[in-house]
PDB file of C-alpha atoms and ligand atoms in Angstrom:
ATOM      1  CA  UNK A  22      24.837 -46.728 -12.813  1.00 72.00           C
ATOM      2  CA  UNK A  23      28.423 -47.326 -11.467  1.00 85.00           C
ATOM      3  CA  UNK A  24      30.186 -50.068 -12.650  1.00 94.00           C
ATOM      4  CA  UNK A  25      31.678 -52.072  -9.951  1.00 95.00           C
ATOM      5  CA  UNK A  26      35.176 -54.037  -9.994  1.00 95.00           C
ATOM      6  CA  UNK A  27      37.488 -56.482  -7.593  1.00 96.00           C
ATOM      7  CA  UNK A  28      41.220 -56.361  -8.881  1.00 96.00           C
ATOM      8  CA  UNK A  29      43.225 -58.792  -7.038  1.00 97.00           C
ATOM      9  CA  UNK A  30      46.939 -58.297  -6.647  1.00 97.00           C
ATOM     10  CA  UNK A  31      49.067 -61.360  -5.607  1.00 98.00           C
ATOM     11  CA  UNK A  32      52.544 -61.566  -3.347  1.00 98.00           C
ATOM     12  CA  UNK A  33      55.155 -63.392  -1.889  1.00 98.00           C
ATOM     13  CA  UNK A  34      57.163 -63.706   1.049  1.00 98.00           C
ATOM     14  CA  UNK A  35      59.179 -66.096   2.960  1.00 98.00           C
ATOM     15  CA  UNK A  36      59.088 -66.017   7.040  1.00 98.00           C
ATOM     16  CA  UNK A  37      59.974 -68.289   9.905  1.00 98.00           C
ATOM     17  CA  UNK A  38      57.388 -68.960  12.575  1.00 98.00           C
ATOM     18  CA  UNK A  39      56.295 -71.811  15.351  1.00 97.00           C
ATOM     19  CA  UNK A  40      53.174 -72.602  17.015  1.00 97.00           C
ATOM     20  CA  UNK A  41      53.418 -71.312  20.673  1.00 95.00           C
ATOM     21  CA  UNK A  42      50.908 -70.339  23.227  1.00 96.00           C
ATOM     22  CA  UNK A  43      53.141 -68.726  26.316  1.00 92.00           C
ATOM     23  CA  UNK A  44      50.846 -69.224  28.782  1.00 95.00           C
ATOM     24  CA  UNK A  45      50.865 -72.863  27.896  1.00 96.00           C
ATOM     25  CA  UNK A  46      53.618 -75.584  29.256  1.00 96.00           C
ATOM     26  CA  UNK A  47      55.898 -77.269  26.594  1.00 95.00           C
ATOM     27  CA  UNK A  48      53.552 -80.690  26.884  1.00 96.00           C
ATOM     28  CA  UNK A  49      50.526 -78.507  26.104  1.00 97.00           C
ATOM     29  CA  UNK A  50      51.825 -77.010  23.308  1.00 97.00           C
ATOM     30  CA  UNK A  51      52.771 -80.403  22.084  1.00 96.00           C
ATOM     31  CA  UNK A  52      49.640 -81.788  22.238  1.00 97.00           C
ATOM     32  CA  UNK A  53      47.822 -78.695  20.415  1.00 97.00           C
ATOM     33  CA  UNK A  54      50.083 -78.598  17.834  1.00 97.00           C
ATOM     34  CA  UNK A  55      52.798 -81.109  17.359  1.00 96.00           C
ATOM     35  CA  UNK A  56      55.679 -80.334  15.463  1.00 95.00           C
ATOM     36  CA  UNK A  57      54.193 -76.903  14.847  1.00 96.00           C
ATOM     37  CA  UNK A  58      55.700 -75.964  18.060  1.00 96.00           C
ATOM     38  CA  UNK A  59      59.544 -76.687  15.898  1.00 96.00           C
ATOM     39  CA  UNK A  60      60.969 -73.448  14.115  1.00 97.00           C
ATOM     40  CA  UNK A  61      60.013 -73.887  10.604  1.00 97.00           C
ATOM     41  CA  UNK A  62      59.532 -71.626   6.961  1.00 97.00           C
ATOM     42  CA  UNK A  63      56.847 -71.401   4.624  1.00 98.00           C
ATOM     43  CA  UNK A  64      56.703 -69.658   1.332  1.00 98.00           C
ATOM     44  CA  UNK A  65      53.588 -67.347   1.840  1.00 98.00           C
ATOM     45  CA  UNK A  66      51.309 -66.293  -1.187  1.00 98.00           C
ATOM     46  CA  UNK A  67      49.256 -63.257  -0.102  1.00 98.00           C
ATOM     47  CA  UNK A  68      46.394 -62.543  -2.545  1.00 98.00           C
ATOM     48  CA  UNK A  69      45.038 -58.698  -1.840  1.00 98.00           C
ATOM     49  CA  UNK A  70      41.662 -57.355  -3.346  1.00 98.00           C
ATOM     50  CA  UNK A  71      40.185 -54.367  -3.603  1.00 98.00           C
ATOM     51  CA  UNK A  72      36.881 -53.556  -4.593  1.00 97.00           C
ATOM     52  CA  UNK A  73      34.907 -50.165  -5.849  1.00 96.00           C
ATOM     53  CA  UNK A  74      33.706 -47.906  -8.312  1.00 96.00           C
ATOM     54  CA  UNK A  75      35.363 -48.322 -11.857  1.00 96.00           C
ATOM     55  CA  UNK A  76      36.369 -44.631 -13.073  1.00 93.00           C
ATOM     56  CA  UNK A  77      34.460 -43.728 -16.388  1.00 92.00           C
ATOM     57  CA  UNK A  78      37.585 -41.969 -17.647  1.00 94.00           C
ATOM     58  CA  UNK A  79      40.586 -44.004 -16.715  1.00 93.00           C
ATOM     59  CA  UNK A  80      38.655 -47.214 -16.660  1.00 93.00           C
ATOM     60  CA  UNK A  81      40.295 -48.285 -13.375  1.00 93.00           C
ATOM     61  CA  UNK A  82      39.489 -49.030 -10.141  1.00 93.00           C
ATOM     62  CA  UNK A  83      42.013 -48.100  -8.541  1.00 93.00           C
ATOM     63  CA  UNK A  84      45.978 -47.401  -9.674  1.00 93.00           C
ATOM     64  CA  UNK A  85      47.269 -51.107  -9.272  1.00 92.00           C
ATOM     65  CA  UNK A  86      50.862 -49.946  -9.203  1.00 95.00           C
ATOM     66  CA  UNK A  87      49.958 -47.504  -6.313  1.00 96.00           C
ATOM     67  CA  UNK A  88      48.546 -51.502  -4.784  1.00 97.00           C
ATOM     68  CA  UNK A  89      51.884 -52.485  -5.639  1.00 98.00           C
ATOM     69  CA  UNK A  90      53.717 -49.869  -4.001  1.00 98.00           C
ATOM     70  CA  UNK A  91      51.429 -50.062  -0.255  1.00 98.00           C
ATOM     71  CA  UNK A  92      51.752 -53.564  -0.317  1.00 98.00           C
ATOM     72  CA  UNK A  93      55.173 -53.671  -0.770  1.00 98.00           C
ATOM     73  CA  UNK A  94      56.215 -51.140   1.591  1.00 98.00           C
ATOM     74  CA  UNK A  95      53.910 -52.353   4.250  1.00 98.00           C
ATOM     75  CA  UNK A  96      53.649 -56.177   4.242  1.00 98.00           C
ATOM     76  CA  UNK A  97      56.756 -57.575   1.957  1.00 98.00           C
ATOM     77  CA  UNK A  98      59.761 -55.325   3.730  1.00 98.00           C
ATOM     78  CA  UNK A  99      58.306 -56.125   7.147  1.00 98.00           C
ATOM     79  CA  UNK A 100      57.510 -59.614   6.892  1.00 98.00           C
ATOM     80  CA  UNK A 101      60.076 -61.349   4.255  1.00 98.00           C
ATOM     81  CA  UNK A 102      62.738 -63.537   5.715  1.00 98.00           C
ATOM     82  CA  UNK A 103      61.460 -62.367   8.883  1.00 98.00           C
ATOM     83  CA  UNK A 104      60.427 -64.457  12.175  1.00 98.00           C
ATOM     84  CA  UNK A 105      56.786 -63.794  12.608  1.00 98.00           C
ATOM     85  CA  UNK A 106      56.884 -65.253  16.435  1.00 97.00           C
ATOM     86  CA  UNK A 107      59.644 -62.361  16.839  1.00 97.00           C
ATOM     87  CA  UNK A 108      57.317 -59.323  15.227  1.00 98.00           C
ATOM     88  CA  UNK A 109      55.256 -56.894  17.710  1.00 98.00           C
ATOM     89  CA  UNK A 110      52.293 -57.438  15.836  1.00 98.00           C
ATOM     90  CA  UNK A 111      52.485 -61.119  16.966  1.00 97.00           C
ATOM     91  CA  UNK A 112      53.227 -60.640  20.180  1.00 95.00           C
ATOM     92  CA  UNK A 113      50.575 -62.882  22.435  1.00 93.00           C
ATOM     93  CA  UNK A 114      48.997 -63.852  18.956  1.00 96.00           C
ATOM     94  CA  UNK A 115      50.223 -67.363  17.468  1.00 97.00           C
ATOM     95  CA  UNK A 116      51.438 -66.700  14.016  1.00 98.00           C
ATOM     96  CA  UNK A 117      48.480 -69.152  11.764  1.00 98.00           C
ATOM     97  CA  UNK A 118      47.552 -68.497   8.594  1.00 98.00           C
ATOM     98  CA  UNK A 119      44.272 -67.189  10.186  1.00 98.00           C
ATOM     99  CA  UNK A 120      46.409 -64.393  12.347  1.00 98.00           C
ATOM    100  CA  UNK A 121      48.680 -63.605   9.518  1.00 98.00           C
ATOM    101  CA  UNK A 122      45.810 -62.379   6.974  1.00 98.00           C
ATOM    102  CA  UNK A 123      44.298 -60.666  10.322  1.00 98.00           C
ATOM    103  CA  UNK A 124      47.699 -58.825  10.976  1.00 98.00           C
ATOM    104  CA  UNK A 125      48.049 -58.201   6.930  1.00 98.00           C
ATOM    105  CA  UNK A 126      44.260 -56.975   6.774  1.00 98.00           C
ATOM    106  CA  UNK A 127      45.007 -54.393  10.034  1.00 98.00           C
ATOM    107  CA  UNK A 128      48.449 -52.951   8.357  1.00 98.00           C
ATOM    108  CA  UNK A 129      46.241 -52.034   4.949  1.00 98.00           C
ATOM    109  CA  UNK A 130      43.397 -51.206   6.046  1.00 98.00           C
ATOM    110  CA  UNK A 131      44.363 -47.445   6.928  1.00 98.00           C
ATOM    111  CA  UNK A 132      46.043 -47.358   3.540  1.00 97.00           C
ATOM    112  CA  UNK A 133      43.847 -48.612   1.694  1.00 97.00           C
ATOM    113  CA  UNK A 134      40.492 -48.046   3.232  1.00 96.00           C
ATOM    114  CA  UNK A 135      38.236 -50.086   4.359  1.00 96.00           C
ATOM    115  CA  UNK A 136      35.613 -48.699   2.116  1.00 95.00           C
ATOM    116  CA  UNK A 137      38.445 -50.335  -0.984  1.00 96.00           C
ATOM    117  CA  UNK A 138      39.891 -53.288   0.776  1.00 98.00           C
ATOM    118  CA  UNK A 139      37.815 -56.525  -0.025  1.00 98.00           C
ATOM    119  CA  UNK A 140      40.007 -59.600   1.505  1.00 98.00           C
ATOM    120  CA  UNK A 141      43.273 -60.627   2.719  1.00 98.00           C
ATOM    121  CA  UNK A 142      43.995 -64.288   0.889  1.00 98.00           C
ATOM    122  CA  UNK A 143      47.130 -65.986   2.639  1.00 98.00           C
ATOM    123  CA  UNK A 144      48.022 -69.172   1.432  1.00 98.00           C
ATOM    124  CA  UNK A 145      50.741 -70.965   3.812  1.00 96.00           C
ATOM    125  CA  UNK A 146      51.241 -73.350   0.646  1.00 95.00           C
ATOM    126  CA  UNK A 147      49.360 -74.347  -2.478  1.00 94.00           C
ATOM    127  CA  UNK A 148      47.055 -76.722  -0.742  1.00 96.00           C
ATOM    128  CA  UNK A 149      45.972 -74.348   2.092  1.00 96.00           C
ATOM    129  CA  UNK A 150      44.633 -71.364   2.501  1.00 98.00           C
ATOM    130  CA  UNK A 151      42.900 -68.339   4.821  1.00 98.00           C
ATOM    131  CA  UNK A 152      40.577 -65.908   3.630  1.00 98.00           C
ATOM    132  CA  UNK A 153      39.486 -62.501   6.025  1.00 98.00           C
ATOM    133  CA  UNK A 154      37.072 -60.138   4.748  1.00 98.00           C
ATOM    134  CA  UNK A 155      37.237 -57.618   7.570  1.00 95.00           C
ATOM    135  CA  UNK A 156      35.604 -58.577  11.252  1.00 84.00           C
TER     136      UNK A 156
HETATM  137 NI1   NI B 213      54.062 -73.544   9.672  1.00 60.87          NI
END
């Protein structure tokens, strides 16, 4: 029998982002989200696990630098001091904490496999947090 690991690697970023639907009028936005709808910053936390087969001989799951490396390249670069309302991948799509670990989930997915990828954890601070496990 195969044993069977999650390793979880953890991240940061810092992005801009307001509550906005654009179909909506400036009242109705205020009254779904308040001052949500004001330009404001949060210090994300992105917890990413992957889960699989651990290798008899190297005794790993998977190469957690390699993690380190996707992640990086894919999520960090794109999404540090950034303006999430202002990203493609938000475009029509109000940037929650709920979208965000959707969005994060869809960019590693195809580079990590879904068959490896476990969750997407976003936390927007250290009270509050999203977990998505794949639709
Ligand atoms: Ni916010």
């Amino acid at each position: 029998m195969t044993d069977v690991a999650s390793s979880t690697r953890r991240f940061t970023f810092s992005a801009g982002h307001r509550y906005q639907v654009d179909a909506w009028s400036a009242t109705e936005n205020e009254r779904a989200f308040g001052r949500l709808t004001i330009p404001h910053g949060h210090n994300y936390t992105v917890d990413v696990t992957v889960r699989g087969p651990i290798d008899a001989t190297t005794g790993m799951m998977m190469d957690l630098a390699e993690l380190k490396r996707v992640v990086a390249e894919t999520v960090v670069e794109r999404f540090d001091h950034a303006d999430l309302n202002a990203d493609p991948l938000f475009r029509g799509k109000v940037p929650t904490t709920e979208n965000i670990a959707i969005v994060i989930w869809d960019l590693l997915a195809p580079k990590l496999g879904l068959e490896r990828l476990a969750r997407i954890r976003v936390f927007e601070d250290p009270t509050l947090w999203v977990d998505y496990e794949g639709a």
